[in-house]
Coordinates of C-alpha atoms in Angstrom, one line a residue:
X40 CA -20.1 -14.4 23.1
X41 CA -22.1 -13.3 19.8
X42 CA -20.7 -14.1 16.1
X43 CA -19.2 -10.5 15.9
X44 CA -17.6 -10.0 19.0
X45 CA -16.0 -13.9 18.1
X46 CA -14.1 -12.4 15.0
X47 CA -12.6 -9.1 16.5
X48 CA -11.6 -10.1 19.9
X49 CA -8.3 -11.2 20.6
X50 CA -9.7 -14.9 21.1
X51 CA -10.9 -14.5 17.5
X52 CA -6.7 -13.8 16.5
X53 CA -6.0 -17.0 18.0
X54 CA -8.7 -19.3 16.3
X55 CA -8.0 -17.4 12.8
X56 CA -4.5 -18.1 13.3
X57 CA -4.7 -21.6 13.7
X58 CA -7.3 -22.5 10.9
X59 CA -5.6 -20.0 8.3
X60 CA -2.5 -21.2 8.6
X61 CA -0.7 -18.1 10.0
X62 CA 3.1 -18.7 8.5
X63 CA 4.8 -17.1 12.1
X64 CA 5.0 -20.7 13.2
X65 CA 8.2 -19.9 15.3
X66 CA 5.8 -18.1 17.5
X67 CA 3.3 -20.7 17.8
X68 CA 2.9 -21.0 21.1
X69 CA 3.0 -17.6 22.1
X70 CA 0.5 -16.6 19.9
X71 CA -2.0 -19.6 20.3
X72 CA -1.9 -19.0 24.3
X73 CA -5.7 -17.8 25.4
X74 CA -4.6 -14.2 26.6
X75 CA -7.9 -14.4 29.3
X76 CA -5.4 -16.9 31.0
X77 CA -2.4 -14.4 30.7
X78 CA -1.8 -11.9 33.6
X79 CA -0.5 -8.5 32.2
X80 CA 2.5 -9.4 34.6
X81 CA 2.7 -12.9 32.4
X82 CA 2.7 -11.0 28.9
X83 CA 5.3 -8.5 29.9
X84 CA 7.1 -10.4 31.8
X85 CA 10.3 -10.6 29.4
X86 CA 8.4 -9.1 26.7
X87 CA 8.0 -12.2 24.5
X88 CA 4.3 -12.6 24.3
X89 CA 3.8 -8.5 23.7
X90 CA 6.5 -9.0 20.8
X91 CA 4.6 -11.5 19.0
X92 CA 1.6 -9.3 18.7
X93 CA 3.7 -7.2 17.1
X94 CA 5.1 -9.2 15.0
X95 CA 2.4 -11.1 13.9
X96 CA 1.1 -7.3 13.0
X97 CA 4.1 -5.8 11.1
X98 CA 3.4 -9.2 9.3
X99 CA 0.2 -8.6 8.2
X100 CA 0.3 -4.6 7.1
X101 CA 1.1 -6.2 3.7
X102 CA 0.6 -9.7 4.6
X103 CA 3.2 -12.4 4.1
X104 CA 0.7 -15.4 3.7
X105 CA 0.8 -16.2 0.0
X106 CA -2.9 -16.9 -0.4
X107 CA -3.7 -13.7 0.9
X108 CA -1.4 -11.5 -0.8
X109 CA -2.5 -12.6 -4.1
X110 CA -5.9 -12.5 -3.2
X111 CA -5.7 -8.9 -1.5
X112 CA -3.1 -7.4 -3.1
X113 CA -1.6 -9.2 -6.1
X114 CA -5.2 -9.5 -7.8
X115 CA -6.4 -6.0 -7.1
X116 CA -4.2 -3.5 -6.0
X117 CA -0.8 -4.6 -8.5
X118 CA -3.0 -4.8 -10.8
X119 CA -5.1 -1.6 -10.5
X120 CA -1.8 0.5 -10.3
X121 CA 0.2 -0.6 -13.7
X122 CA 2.9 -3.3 -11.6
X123 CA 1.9 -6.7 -12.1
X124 CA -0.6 -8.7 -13.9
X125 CA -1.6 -12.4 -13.6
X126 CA -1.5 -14.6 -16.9
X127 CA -4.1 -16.8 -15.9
X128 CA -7.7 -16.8 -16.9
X129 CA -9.0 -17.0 -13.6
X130 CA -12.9 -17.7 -12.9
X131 CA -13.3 -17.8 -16.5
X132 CA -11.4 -14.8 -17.0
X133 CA -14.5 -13.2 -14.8
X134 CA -12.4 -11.4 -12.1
X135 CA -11.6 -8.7 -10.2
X136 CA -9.0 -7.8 -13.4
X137 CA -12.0 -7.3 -16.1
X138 CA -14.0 -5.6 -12.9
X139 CA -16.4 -9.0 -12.1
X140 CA -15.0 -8.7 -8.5
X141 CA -14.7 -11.7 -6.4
X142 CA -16.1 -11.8 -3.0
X143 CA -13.7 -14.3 -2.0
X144 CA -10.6 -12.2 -3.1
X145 CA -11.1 -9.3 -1.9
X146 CA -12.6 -10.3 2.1
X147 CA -9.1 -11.5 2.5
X148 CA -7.8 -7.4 3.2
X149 CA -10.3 -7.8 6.4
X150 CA -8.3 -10.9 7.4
X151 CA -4.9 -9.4 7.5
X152 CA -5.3 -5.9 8.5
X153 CA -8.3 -6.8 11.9
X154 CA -7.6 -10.4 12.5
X155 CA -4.0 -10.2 12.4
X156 CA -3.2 -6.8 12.6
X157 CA -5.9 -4.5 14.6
X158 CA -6.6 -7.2 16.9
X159 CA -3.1 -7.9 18.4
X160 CA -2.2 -4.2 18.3
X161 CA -5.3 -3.5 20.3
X162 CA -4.0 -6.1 22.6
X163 CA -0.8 -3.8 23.1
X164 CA -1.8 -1.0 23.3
X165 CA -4.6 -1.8 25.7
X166 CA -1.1 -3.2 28.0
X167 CA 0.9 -0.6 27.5
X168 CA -1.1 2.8 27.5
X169 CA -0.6 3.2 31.6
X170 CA 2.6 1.6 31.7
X171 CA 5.1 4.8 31.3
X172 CA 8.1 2.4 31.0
X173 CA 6.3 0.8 28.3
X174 CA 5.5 4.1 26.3
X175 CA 7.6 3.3 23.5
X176 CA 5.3 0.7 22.6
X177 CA 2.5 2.0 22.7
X178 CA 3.5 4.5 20.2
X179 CA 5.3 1.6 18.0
X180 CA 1.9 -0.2 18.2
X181 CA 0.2 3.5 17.4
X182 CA 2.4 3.9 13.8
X183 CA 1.4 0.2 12.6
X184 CA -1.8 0.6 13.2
X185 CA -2.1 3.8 11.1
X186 CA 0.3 1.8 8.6
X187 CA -2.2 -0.9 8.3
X188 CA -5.5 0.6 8.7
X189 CA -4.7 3.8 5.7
X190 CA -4.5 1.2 3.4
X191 CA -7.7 -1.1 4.7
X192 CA -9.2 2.2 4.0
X193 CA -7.6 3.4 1.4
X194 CA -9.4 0.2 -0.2
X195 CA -12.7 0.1 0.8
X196 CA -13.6 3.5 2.0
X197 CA -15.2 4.3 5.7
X198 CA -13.8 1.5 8.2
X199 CA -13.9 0.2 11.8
X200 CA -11.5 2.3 13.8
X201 CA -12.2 4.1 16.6
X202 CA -15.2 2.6 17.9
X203 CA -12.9 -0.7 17.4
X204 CA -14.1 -3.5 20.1
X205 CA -16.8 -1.3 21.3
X206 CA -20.0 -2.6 20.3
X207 CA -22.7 -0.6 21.1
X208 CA -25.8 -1.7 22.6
X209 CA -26.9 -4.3 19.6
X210 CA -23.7 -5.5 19.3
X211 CA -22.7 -3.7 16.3
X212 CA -19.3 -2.1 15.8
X213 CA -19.6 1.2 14.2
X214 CA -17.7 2.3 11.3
X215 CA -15.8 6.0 11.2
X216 CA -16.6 8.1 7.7
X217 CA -13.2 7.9 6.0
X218 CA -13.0 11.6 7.0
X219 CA -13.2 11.0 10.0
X220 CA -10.6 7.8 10.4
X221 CA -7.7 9.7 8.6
X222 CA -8.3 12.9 11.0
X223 CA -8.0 9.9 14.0
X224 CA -5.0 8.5 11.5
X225 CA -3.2 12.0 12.2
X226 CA -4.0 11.9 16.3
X227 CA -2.8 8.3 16.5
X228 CA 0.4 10.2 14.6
X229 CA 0.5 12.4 17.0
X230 CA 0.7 10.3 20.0
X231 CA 3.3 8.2 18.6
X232 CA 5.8 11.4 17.6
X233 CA 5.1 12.7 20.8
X234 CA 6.6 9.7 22.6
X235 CA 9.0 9.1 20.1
X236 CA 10.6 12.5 20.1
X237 CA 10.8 12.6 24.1
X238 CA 12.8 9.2 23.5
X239 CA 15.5 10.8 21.0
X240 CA 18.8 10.0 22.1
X241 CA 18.2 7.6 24.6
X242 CA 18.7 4.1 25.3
X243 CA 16.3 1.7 23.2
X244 CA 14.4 -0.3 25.8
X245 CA 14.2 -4.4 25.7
X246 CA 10.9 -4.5 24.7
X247 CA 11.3 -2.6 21.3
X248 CA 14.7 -3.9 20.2
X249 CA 12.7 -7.6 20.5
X250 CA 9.9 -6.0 18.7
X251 CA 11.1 -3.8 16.2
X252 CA 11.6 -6.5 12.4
X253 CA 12.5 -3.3 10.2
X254 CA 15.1 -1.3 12.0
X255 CA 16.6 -3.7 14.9
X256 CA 15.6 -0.5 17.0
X257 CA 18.9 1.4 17.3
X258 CA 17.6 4.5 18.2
X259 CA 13.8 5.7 17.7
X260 CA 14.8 8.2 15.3
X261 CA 14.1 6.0 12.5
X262 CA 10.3 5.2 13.6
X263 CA 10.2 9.2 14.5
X264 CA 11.1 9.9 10.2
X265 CA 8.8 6.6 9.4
X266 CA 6.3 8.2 11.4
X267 CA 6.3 12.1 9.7
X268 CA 6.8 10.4 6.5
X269 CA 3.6 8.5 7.0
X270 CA 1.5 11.6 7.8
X271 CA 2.7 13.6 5.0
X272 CA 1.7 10.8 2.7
X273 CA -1.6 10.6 4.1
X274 CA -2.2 14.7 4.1
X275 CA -1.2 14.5 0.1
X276 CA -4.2 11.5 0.0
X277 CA -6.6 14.2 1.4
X278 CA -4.9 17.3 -0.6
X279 CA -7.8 17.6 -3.3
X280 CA -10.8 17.5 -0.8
X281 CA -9.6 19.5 2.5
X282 CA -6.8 21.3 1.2
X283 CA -6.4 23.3 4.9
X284 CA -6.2 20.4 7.0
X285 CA -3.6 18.9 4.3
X286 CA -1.4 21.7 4.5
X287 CA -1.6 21.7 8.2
X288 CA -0.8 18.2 8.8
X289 CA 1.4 18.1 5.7
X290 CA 3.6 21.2 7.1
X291 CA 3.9 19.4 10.6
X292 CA 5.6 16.3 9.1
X293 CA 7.8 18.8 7.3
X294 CA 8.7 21.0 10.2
X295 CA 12.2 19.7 11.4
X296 CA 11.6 20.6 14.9
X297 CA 9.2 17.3 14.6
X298 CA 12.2 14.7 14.0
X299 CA 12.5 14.9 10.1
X300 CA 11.5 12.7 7.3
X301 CA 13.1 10.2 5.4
X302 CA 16.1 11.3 3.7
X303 CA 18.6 7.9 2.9
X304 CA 18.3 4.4 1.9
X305 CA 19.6 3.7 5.8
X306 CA 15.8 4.8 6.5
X307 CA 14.5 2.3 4.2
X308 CA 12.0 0.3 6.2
X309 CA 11.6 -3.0 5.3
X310 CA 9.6 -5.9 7.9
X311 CA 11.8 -9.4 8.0
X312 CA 9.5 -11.9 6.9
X313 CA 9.5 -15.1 8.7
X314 CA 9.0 -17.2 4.9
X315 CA 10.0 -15.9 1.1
X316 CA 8.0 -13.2 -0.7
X317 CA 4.4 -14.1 -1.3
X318 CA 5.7 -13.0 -4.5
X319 CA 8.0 -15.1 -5.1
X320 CA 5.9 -18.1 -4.7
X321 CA 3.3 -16.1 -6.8
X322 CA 5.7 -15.9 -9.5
X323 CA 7.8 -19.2 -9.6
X324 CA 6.1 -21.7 -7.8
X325 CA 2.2 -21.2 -8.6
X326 CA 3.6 -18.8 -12.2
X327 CA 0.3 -16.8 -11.6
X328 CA 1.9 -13.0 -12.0
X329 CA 3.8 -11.4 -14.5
X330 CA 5.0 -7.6 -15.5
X331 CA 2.6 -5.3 -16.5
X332 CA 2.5 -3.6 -19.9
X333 CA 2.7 0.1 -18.0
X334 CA 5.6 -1.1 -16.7
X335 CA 7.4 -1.9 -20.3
X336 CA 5.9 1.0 -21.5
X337 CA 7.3 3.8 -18.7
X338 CA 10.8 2.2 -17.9
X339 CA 11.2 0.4 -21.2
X340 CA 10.4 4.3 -22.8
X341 CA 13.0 5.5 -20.2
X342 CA 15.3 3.0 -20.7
X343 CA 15.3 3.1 -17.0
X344 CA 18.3 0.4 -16.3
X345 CA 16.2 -0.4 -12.5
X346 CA 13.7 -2.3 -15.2
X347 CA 16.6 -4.9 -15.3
X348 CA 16.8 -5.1 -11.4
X349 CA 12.8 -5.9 -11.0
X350 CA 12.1 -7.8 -14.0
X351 CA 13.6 -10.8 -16.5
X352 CA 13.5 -10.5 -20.1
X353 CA 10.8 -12.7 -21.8
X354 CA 11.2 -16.5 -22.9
X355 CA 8.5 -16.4 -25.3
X356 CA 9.2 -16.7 -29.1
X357 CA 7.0 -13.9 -30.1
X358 CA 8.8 -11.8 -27.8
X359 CA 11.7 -13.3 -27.1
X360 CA 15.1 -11.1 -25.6
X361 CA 12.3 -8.3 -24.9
X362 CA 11.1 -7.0 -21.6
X363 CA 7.2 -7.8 -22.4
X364 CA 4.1 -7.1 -20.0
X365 CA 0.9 -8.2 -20.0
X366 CA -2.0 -5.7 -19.9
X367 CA -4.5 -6.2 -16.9
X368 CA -8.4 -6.7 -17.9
X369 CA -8.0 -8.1 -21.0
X370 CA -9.3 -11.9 -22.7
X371 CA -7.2 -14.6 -22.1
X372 CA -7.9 -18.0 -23.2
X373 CA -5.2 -19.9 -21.5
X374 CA -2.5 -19.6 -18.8
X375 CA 0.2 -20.6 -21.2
X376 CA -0.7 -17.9 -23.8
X377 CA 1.8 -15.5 -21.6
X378 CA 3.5 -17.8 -19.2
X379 CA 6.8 -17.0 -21.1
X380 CA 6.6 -13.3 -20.3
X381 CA 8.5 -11.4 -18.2
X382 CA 8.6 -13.0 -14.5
X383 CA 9.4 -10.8 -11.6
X384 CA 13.0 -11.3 -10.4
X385 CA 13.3 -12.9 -6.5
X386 CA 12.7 -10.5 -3.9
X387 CA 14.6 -10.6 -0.1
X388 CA 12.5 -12.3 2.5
X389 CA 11.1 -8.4 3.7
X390 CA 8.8 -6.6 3.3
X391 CA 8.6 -3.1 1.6
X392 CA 6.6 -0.6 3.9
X393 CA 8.3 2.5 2.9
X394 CA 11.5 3.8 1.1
X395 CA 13.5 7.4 1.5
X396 CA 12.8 7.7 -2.1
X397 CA 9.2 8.4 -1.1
X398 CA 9.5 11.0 1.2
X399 CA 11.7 13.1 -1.1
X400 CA 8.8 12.6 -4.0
X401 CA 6.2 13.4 -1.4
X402 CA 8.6 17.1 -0.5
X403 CA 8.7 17.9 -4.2
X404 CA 4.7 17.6 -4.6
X405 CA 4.7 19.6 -0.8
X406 CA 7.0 22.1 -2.7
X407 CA 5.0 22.5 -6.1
X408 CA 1.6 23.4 -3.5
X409 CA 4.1 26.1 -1.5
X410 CA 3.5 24.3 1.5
X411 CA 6.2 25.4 4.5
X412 CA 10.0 24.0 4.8
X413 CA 9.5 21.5 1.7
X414 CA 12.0 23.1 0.4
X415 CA 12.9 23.2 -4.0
X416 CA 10.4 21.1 -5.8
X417 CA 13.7 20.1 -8.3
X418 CA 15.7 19.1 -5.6
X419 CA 13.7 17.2 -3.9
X420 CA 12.5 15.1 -7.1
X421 CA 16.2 14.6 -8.0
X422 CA 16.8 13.3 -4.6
X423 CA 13.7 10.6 -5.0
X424 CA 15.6 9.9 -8.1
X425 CA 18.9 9.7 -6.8
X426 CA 17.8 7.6 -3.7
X427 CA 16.0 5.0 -5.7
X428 CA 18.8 4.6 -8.1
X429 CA 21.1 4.0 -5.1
X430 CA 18.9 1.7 -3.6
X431 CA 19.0 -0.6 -6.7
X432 CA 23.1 -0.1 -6.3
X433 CA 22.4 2.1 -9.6
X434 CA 23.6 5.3 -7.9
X435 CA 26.2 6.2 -11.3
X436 CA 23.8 6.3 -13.4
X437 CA 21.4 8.1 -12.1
X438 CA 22.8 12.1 -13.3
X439 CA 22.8 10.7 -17.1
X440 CA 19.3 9.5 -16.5
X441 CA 17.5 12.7 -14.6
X442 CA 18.8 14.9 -17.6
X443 CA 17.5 13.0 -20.1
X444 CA 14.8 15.1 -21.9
X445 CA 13.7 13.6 -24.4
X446 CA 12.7 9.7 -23.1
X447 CA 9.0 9.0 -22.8
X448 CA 6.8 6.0 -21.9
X449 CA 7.0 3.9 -25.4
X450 CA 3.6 2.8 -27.1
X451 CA 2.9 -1.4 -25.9
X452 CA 2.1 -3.8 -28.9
X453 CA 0.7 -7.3 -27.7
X454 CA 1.7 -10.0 -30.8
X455 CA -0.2 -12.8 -28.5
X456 CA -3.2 -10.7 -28.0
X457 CA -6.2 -12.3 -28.1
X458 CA -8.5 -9.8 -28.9
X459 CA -8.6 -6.4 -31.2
X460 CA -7.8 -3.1 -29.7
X461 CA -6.0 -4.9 -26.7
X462 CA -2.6 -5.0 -28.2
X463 CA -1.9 -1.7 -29.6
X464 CA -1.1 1.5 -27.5
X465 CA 0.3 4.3 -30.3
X466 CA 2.4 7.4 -30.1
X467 CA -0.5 9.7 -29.8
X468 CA -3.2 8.3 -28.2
X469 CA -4.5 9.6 -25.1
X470 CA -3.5 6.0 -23.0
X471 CA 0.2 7.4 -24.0
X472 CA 1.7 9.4 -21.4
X473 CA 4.3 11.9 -23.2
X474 CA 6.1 12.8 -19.7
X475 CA 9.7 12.9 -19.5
X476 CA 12.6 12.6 -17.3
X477 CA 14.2 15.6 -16.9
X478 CA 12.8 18.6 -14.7
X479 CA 11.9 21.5 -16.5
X480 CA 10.4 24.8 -14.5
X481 CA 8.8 26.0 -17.3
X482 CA 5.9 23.1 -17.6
X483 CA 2.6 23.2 -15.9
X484 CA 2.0 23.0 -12.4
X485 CA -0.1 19.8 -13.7
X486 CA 2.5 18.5 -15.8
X487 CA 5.3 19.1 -13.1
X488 CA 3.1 16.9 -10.9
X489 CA 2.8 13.6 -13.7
X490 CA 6.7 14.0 -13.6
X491 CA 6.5 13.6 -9.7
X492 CA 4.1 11.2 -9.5
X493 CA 5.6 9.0 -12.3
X494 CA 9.2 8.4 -10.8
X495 CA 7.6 8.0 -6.9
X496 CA 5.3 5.5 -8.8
X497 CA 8.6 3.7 -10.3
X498 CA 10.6 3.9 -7.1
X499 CA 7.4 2.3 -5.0
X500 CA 7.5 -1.0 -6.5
X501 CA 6.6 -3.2 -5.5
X502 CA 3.9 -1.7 -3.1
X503 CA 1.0 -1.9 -5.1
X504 CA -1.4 -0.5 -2.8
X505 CA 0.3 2.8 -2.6
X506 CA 0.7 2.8 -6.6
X507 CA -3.1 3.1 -6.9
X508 CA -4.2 4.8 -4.2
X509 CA -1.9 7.5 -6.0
X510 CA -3.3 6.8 -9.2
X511 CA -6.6 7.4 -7.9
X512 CA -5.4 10.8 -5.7
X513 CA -3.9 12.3 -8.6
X514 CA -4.5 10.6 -12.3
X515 CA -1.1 9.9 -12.5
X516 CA 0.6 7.7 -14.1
X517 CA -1.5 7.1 -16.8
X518 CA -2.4 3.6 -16.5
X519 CA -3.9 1.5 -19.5
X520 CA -8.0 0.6 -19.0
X521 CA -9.4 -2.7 -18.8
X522 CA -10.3 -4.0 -21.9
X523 CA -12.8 -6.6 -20.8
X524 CA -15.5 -5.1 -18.1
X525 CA -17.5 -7.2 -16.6
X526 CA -18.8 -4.9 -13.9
X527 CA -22.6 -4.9 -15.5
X528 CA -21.6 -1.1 -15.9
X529 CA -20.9 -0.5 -12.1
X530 CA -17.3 0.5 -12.5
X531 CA -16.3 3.1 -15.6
X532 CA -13.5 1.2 -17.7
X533 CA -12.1 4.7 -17.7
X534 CA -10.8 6.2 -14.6
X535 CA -11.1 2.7 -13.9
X536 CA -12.1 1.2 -10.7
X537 CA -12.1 2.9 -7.4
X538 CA -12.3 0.8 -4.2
X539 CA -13.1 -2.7 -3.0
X540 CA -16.6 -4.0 -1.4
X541 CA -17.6 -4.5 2.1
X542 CA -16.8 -8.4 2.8
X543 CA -20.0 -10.5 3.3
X544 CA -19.1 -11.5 6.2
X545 CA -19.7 -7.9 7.6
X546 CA -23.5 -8.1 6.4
X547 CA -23.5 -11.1 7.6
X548 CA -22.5 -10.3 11.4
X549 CA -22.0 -6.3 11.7
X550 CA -24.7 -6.0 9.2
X551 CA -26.2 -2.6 10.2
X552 CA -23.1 -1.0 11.4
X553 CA -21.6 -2.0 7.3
X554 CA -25.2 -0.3 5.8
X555 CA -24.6 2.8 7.7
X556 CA -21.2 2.2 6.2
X557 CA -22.7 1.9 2.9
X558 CA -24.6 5.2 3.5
X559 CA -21.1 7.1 4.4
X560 CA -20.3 6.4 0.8
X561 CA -22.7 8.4 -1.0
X562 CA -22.9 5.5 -3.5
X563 CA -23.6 2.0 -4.0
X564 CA -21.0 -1.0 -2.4
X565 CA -19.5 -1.2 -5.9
X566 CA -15.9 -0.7 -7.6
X567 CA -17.1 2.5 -9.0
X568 CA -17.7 4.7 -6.2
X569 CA -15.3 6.9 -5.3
X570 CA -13.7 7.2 -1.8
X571 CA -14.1 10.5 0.1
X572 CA -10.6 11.9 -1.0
X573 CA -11.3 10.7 -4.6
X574 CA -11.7 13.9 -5.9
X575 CA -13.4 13.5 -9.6
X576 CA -12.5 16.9 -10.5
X577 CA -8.9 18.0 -9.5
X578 CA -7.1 21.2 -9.1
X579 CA -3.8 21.3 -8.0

């Protein structure tokens, strides 16, 4: 077996699970049994084996092994979308936050999402496509995939998808344009609502109640919202460069004959993790992440009172009482310099894969473009609000805050900063976003959608993933530039950077299949090319 094959067949799962420490350990054996010795009689015998594959995938859509999550997500995509920054002066201070991107952080996404996501899930579905007791599934295995794989290439760009463990005759696994992996995103959709809305109202099977870690499996209504949820947030990725097929897959998620979206905080979907928050440990244990200044300066300008649900106040003496961020990309000359900032507060052991609040943001943009059944772009972004504030057991305050017209995101002032011009954000400048709460119909279309955009990106947290693929969709929020670029000029300090590098391990084993990759880009393997639905030039 070549070096390639090795890494993304199932064999490779189980030898990557072992020597990186996979935290599922409750499922060790399961998951470290050679499937070429399993019978498919064997693996769904009473389901167990099937269920750890899934499990060990919902696990790694945003993965809960702390190493990884910092490298993957913490260090790039928190940062890149206004959540979380780290205090530490890491590599030097030459890192992916001032744009000198390490190759070691961000190869880690290719080790959650196909080691320990596409690879077991391949395994499922590969058992359960002919099975037609076992159809629920297979469209359960269908919906995680396009969970995990969206944001794999809502990182990078073009990926490995449907030519997945199919090497062609040099032993090179092709890679889909990005165009072409969200239109297979939406027919992977499609399967799965098919299946789940044949299901509706009958008895959950075996297999998916011992599968299912967000919703205990009920009913498969819940997956069937998740589901139509997902593909409206993925035709509003792809809204600015094919508008028609946006509208067309946007306006299926929103018919209701197709199961409905999202409404409540019941549809929250969270994944039970088998170990604490990644960031938790990130925070406390190794004290490598704290707030970031957009943060202070959009909910501390709102007086949003869900700042005091996420975040603590600040130790420090400089800033002492006061909710204080740090701003990413910026020169820092020691960890302790902003140690005694404010620390994110504890998190439950789940993950955050999608909230109700979401969906109702994601209607009020569907609204604003006229698209069918989204309904009243003011309702629906009063809803977002309402849900988020009720999900944060906040649900009285939240008329007082959505008629507040005149709270905007506050200027952010650094008294530790180390350098000029990274401390000082004033009223006026054009880092300042002047957006406020309430809704008005007679803004801008433009300035209708920052409104939008700004309270989805607030209810979101922590998922910073999402919060900068939006940024990078839509401009919105604003989110402060790096200060300190170390990108040799390859990534623009304003927009900012755009996607994440090929891992060398790809050139190094799938190296042709990664060039012609490369060549899907329409620009260098750098931070500062733009991914296909990046539009530079946007018209809503």
């Amino acid at each position: 077996m070549k070096k390639f094959k090795t890494y993304y067949t199932l064999s490779g799962i189980l030898l990557s699970a072992f020597f990186l420490t996979i935290s599922c350990t409750k499922d060790f054996t399961e998951l470290n049994t050679n499937p070429a010795g399993v019978t498919d009689e064997e693996a769904m015998g009473d389901f167990a084996l099937v269920a750890s594959f899934l499990a060990q995938a919902q696990r790694a859509i945003l993965p809960e092994n702390v190493g990884e999550y910092q490298a993957s997500i913490n260090l790039t995509s928190d940062a890149y979308g206004g959540y979380l920054a780290a205090e530490a002066p890491f590599v030097g201070n030459a890192n992916n936050l001032t744009y000198a991107l390490v190759p070691g952080w961000y190869s880690s996404l290719w080790v959650d999402r196909y080691i320990r996501a596409m690879n077991p899930l391949y395994r499922v579905e590969t058992l359960t496509r002919a099975d037609e007791k076992m159809q629920d599934i297979f469209a359960f295995a269908k919906v995680l995939k396009v969970s995990a794989m969206h944001r794999t290439s809502d990182k990078v760009g073009p990926i490995i998808y449907s030519k997945y463990n199919a090497p062609d005759e040099n032993d090179q696994i092709l890679y889909d344009s990005q165009e072409d992996a969200y239109k297979n995103f939406f027919k992977d959709l499609d399967s799965a609502t098919t299946v789940f809305k044949s299901l509706k109202g009958k008895e959950v099977s075996a297999a998916m109640k011992k599968s299912d870690l967000a919703y205990a499996s009920n009913n498969y209504d819940q997956w069937l919202k998740f589901a139509n949820t997902l593909r409206l947030r993925l035709a509003l990725r792809i809204v600015y460069k094919d508008p028609t097929l946006a509208k067309a897959e946007g306006e299926k998620a929103l018919n209701p004959a197709n199961g409905g979206l999202m409404e409540t905080v019941g549809d929250n979907c969270f994944i039970k993790l088998s170990t604490d928050h990644p960031l938790n440990i990130i925070t406390t244990t190794w004290s490598d992440t704290r707030m970031h200044a957009n943060i202070e300066s959009i909910l501390g300008g709102y007086e949003d009172p869900r700042l005091g649900k996420l975040f603590a106040k600040a130790t420090d003496e400089a800033v002492q009482g006061q909710f204080k961020g740090i701003r990413s990309g910026i020169e820092i000359d020691a960890k302790s310099r902003y140690d005694n900032y404010s620390k994110l507060l504890p998190l439950p052991n789940k993950m955050q894969l999608m909230v109700s609040s979401e969906a109702w943001f994601l209607k009020a943009e569907a609204a604003l473009r006229g698209w069918t059944n989204a309904g009243d772009a003011k309702t629906n972004y009063e809803n977002g609000i309402d849900r988020s504030f009720e999900m944060y057991g906040l649900g009285a305050q939240s008329s007082a805050y959505k008629s507040n017209s005149t709270r905007k995101p506050k200027p952010y002032i650094d008294p530790k900063a180390v350098k000029a011009g990274q401390n000082d954000i004033k009223e006026g400048s054009p880092l300042l976003s002047t957006i406020t709460i309430q809704w008005n119909e007679a803004d801008s279309k433009d300035r209708k959608l920052e409104r939008i955009i700004t309270q989805k990106w607030i209810s979101m947290f922590p998922d910073g993933d999402e919060a900068w693929a939006e940024y990078r969709r839509s401009g919105y929020p604003l989110v402060f530039p790096v200060v300190v670029n170390y990108s040799n000029n390859t990534i623009p300090t304003v927009p900012g950077i755009r996607r994440m590098p090929y891992p060398e391990r790809e050139y190094n084993s799938n190296s042709t299949a990664v060039n012609e990759a490369v060549k899907m880009l329409g620009g260098p393997d750098n931070g500062g090319t733009r991914l296909w639905w990046d539009v530079e030039n946007k018209k809503l």
